[in-house]
Coordinates of C-alpha atoms in Angstrom, one line a residue:
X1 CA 12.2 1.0 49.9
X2 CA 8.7 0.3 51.7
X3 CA 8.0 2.3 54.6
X4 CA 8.0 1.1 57.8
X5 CA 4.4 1.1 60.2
X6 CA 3.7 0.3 63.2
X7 CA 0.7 -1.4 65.1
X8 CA -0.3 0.1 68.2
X9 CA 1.7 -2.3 70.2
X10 CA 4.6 -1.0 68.6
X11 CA 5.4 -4.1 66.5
X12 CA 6.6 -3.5 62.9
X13 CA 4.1 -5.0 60.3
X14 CA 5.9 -4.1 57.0
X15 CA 4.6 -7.3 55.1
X16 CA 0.8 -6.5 55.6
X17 CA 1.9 -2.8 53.6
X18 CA 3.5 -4.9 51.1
X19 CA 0.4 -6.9 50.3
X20 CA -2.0 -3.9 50.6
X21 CA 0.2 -1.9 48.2
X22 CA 0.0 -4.8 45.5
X23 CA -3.3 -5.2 46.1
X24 CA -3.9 -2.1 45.2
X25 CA -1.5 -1.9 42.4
X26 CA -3.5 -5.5 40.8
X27 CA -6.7 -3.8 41.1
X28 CA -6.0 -0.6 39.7
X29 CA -3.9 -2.3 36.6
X30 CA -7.4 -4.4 36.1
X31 CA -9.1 -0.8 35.2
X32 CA -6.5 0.8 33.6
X33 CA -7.1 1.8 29.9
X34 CA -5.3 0.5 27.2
X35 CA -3.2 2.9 25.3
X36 CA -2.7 2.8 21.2
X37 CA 0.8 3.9 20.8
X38 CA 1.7 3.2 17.4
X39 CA 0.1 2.7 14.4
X40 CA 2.0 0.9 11.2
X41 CA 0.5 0.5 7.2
X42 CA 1.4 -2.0 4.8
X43 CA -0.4 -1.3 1.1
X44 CA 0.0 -4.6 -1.0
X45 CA -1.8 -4.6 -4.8
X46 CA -4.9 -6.0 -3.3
X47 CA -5.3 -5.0 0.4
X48 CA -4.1 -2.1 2.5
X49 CA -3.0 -3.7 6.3
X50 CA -3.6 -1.1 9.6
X51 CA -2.3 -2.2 12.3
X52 CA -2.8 -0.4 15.8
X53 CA -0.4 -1.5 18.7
X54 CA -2.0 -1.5 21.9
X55 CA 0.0 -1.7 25.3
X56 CA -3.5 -3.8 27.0
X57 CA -5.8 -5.8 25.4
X58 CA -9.4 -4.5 25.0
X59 CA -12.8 -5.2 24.0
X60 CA -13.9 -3.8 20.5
X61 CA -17.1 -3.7 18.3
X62 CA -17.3 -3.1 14.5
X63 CA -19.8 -1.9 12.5
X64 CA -20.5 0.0 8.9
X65 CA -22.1 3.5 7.8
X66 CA -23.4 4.3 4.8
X67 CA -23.4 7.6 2.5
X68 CA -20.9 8.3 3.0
X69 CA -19.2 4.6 3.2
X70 CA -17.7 4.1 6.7
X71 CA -16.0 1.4 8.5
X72 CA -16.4 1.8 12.6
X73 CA -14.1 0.5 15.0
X74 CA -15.5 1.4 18.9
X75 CA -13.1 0.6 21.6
X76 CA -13.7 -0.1 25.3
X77 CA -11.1 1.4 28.1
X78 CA -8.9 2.8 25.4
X79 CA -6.8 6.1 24.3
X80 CA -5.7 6.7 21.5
X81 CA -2.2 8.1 21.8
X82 CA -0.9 7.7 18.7
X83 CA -0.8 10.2 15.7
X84 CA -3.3 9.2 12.9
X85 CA -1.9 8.7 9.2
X86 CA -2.8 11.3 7.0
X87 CA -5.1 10.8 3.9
X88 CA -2.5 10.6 1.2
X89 CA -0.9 7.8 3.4
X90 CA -4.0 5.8 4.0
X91 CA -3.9 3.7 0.9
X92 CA -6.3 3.0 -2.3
X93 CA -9.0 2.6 0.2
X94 CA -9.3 5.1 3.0
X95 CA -10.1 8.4 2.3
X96 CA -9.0 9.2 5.9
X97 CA -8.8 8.0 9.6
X98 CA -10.5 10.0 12.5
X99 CA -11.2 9.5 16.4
X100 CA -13.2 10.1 18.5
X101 CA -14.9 9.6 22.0
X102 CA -19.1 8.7 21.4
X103 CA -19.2 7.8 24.7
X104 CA -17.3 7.7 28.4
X105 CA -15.0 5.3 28.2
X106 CA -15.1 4.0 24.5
X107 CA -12.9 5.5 21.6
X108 CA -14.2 5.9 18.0
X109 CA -11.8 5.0 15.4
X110 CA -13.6 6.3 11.6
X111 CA -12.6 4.6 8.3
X112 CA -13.8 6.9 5.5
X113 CA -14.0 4.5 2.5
X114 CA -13.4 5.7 -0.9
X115 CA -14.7 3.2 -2.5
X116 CA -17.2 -0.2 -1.7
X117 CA -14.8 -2.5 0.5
X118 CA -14.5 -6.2 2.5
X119 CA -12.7 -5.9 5.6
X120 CA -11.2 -7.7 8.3
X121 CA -10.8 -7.0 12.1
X122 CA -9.3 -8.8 14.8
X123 CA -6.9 -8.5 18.0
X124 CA -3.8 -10.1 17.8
X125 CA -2.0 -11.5 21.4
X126 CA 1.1 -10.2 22.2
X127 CA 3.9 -12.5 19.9
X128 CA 7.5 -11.9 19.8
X129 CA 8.5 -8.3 20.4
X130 CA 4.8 -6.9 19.6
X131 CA 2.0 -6.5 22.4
X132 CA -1.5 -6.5 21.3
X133 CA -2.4 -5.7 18.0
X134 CA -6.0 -4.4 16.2
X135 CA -5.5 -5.7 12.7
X136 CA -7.9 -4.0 10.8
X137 CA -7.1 -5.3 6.6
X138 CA -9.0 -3.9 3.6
X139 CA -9.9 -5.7 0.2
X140 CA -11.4 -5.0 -3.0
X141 CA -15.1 -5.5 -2.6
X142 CA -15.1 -8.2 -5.3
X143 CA -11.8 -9.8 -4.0
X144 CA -11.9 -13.7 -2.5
X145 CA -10.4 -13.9 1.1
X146 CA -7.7 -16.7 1.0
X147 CA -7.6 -19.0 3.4
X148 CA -5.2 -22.0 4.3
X149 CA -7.6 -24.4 3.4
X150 CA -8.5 -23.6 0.0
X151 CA -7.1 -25.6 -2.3
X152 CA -4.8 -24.6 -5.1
X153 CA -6.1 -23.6 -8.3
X154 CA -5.3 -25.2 -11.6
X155 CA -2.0 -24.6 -12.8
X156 CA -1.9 -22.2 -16.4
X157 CA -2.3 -23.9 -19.4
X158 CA 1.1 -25.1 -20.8
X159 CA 3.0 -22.5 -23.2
X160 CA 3.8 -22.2 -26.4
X161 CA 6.8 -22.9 -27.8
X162 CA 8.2 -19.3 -28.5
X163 CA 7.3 -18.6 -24.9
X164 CA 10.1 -17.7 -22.5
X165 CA 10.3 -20.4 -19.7
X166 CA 9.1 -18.1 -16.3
X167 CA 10.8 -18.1 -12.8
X168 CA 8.9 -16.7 -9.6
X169 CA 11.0 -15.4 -7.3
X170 CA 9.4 -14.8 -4.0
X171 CA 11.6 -12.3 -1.1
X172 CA 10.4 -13.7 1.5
X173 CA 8.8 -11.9 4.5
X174 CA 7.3 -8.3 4.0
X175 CA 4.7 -5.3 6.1
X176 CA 4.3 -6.6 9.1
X177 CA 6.1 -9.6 9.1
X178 CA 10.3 -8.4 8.8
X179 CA 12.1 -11.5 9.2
X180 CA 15.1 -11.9 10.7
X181 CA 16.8 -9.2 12.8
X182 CA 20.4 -8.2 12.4
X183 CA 22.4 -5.3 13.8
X184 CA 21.0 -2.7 11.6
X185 CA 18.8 -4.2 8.9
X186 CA 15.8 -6.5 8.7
X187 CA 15.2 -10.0 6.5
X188 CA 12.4 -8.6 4.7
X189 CA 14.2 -5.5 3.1
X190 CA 17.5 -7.1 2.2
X191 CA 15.9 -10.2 0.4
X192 CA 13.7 -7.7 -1.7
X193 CA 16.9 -5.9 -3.1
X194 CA 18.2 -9.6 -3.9
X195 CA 15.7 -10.5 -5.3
X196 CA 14.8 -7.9 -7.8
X197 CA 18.7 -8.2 -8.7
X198 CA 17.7 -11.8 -9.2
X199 CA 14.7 -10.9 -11.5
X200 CA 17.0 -8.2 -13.3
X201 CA 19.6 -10.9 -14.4
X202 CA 17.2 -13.7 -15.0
X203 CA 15.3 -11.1 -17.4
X204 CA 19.1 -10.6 -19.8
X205 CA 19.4 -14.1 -20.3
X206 CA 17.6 -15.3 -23.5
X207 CA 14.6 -17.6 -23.2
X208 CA 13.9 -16.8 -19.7
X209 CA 12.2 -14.2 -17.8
X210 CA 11.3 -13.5 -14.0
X211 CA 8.6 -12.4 -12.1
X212 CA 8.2 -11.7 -8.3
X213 CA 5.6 -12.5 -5.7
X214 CA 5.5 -9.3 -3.9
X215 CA 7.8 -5.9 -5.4
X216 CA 7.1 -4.0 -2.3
X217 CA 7.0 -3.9 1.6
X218 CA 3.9 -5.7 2.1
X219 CA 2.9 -9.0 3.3
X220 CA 1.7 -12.3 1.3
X221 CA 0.7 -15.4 3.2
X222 CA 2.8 -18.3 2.7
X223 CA 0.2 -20.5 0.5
X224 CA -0.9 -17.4 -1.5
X225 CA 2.7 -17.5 -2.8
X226 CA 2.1 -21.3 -4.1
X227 CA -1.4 -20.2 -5.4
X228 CA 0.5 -17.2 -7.3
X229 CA 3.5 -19.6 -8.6
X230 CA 0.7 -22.1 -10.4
X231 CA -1.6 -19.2 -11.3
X232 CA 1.4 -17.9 -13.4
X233 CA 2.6 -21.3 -14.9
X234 CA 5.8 -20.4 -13.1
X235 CA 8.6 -23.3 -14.6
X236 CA 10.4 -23.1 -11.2
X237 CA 10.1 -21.3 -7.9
X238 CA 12.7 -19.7 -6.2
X239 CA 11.8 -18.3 -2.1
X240 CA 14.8 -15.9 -1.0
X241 CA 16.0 -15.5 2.3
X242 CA 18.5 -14.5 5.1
X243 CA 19.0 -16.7 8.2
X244 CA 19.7 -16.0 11.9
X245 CA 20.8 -17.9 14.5
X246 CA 21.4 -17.0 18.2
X247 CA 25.1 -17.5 17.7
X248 CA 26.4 -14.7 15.8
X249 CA 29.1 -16.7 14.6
X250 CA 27.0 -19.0 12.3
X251 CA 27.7 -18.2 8.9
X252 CA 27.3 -19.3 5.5
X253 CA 24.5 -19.9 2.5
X254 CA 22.3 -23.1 2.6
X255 CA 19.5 -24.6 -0.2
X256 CA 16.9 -25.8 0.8
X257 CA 14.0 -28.5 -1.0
X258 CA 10.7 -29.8 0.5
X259 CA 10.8 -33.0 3.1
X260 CA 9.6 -36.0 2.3
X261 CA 7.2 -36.2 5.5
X262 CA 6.0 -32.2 4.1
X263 CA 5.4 -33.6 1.0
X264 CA 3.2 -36.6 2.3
X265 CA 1.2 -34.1 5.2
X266 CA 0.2 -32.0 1.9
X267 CA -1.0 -34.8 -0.2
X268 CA -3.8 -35.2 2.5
X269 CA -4.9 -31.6 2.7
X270 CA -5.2 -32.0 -1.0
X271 CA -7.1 -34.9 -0.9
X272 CA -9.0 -33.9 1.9
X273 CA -10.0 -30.9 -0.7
X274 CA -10.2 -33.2 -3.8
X275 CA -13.6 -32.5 -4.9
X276 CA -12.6 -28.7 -5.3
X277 CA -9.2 -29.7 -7.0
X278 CA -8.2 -30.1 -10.1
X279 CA -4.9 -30.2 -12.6
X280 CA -3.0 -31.1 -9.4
X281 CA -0.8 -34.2 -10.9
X282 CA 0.9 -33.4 -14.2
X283 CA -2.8 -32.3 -15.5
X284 CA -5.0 -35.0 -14.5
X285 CA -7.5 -33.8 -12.5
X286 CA -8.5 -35.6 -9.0
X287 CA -12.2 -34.7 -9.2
X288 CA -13.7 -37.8 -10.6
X289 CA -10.9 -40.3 -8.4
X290 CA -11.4 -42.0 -5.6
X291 CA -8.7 -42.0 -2.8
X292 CA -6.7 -44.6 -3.4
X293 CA -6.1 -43.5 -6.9
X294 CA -5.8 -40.4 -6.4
X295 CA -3.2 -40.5 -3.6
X296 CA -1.2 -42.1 -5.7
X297 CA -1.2 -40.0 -8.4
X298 CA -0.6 -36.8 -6.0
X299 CA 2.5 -39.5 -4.4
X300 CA 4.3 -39.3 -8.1
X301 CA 3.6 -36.3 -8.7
X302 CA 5.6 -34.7 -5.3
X303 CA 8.1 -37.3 -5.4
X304 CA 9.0 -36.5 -9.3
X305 CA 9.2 -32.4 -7.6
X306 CA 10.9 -33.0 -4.7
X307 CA 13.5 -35.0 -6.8
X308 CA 13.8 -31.9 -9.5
X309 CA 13.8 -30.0 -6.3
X310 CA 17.1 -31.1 -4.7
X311 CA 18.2 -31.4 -8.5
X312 CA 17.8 -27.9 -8.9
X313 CA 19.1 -26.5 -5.7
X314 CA 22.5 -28.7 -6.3
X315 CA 23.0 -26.7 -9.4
X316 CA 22.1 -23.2 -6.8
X317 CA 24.5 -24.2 -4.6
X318 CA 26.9 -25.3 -6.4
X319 CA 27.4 -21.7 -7.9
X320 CA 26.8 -20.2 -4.3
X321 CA 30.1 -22.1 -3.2
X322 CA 31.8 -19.9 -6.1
X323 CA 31.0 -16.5 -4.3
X324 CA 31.3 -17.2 -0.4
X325 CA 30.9 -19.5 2.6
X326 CA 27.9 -22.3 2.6
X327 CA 26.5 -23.4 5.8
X328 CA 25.9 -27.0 4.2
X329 CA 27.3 -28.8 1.4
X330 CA 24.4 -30.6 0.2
X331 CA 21.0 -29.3 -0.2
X332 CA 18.4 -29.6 2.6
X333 CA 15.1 -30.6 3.4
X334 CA 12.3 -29.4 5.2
X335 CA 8.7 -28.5 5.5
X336 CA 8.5 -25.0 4.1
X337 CA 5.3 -24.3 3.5
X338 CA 6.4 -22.3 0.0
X339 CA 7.4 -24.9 -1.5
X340 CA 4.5 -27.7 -1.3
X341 CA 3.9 -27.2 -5.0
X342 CA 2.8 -30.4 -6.4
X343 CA 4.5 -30.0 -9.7
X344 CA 6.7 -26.8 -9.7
X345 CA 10.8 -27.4 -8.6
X346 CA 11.1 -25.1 -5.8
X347 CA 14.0 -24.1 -3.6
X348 CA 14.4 -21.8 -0.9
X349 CA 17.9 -19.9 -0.6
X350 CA 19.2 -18.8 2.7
X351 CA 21.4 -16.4 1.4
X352 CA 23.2 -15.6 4.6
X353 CA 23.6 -15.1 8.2
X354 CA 21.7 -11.2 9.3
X355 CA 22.8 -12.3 12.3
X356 CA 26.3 -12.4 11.6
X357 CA 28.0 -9.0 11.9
X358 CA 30.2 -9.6 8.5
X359 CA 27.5 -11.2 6.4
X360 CA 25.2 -8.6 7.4
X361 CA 27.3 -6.3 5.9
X362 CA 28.0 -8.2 2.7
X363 CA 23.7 -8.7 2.3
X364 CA 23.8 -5.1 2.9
X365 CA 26.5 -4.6 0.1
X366 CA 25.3 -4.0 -3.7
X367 CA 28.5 -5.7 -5.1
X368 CA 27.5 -8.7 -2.5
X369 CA 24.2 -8.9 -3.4
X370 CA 25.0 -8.6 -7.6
X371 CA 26.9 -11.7 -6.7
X372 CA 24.0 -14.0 -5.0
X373 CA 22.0 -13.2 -8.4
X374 CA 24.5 -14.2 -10.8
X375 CA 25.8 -17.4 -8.6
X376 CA 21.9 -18.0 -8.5
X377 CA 21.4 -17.1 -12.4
X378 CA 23.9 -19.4 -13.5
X379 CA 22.3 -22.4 -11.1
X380 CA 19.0 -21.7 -12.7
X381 CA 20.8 -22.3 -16.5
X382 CA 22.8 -25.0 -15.6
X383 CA 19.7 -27.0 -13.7
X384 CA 17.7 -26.3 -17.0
X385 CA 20.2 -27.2 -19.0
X386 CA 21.2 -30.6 -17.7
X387 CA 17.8 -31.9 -16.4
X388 CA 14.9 -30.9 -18.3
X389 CA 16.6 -29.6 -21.7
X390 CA 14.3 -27.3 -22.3
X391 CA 16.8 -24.0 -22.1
X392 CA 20.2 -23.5 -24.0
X393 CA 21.9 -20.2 -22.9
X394 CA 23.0 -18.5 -25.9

């Protein structure tokens, strides 16, 4: 309650107290210091992630040392008040992780390398349930920094005809980025268990055999996934996941292909990137087209996947309806950005509801999820099977 004052004619001036005391509170809030108070690791093959979440955002400056290799990160108006990781948790690139105060008012955050490094700093905005974030990712010195707008490479050469057809399947999420929420369980951590069941019964059948995108809590941008799928001369691509809505009520498993308009807004970016491309439509390379060739040849192309695409998750979900609720009956479509391969069949599998107390349990379940892999096994067969003819289950 705000106290009451008085002027010296006796009359009550409460509001004038109000608006000094937020005055007062804006302006101090202006200088306060930001506050680090948590700091999370991801460690993928090829980069370790450290992220540092800050309450406020602040200005920061980076810069290396040499001999021994350091990577300096000095930050204005800011404590440090959160425990640092140990060395042995650091990754395969830190050695360790000190602070320290240089100077009034900045801290000193001290990435002892073991090893010659690229790196990668920037503060995030506040998003979702996370304030401000200092992203700070490390790479193999040697490694290429993927970006949205490079364009896929060249899809492996075909195989031989002994080799087992392949299958990427790609849990969704992962490190920093958990998915879907339930009651007690995140997206990114039941769709990895599925999906290395998946792999495990994809691997027993004859003639086929399974790989995964990620086989660990870590992060892979959405493209890098496609770029992975084409570098492998993956035969079909299979994205798992676990849905949520804000009714907890919804329920059910859904397929899902690529749109028709996704399809069409990716045939520009690759002919905006043609001159880079190549082996992008059924081995014909763009390079030497012009654009109105070209676009038609990268038109077939998607439209021949999307149509093996819908093909293919029929067969999923067909199966799927064996073992539980669907949410739809037919196969749907949009613009997942996973599955804008140009000529790789690709589905993505909702496999539940997180958000729905029961399935939560059942994605939580090892029975449940021994189920999803099978149902999604035998769609996988039956799709090769009946439309390409290039697999007979023995």
């Amino acid at each position: 309650m705000a106290a009451t004052i008085f002027n010296v004619n006796g009359i009550r001036i409460r509001m004038l107290l109000l608006l000094l005391i937020a005055s007062l509170t804006g302006n101090s809030a202006a200088h306060a210091d930001a506050t680090v108070n948590d700091i999370r690791m991801w460690h993928a093959p090829d980069r370790s992630r450290i992220v540092f979440d800050m309450d406020l955002q602040a200005r920061f400056e980076v810069f290396t040392l040499d001999n021994p290799g350091r990577v300096v990160v000095d930050l204005d108006a800011t404590q440090i008040g959160a425990q640092l990781p140990s060395p042995e948790k650091a990754g395969q690139f830190i050695a360790g992780i000190r602070a320290g105060k240089p100077k009034t008012g900045v801290s000193r955050l001290v990435f002892d390398l073991k090893k010659p490094v690229r790196y990668f700093v920037q503060l995030l905005k506040p998003s979702g349930e996370h304030r401000y974030r200092l992203v700070v990712d490390f790479y193999h010195q040697e490694a290429v920094v993927e970006t949205d707008e490079q364009p896929l490479p060249p899809k492996k050469q075909p195989r031989k005809p002994d080799e087992d057809l392949l299958i990427l399947i790609d849990p969704g999420h992962g490190g920093e980025d958990s998915g879907a929420r339930g009651k007690r369980s995140w997206e990114k951590k039941v769709v990895l268990q599925i999906s290395r069941r998946l792999q495990h019964h994809i691997n027993r059948q004859p003639g086929l055999r399974a790989e995964l995108t990620r086989d660990g809590d870590y992060y892979i941008p959405l493209r890098k996934r496609t770029r992975i799928a084409r570098q492998k001369g993956a035969d079909l691509f299979i994205s798992v996941h676990a849905d949520a809505f804000k009714n907890p009520k919804a329920r059910g498993a859904s397929v899902y292909a690529l749109s028709q308009r996704g399809a069409s807004s990716e045939t520009a970016r690759w002919l905006a990137n043609k001159e880079n491309a190549s082996d992008l439509a059924g081995g014909v390379s763009l390079a030497d087209k012009d654009n109105l060739l070209a676009g038609v040849l990268l038109d077939l192309s998607m439209t021949k996947t999307v149509s093996e695409s819908i093909s293919f998750g029929r067969d999923v979900l067909s199966e799927l309806k064996k073992i539980g609720r669907v949410h739809s009956k037919r196969v749907e479509q949009a613009g997942f950005v996973v599955l804008k391969s140009p000529d790789i069949p690709s589905i993505l599998v909702e496999t539940a509801y997180i958000t729905n107390p029961t399935e939560e349990k059942l994605l939580n379940s090892r029975d449940h999820q021994e189920k999803i892999a099978s149902a999604i096994t035998r769609g996988v067969q039956s799709y090769l099977r009946k439309n390409q003819g290039l697999y007979v289950s023995q």
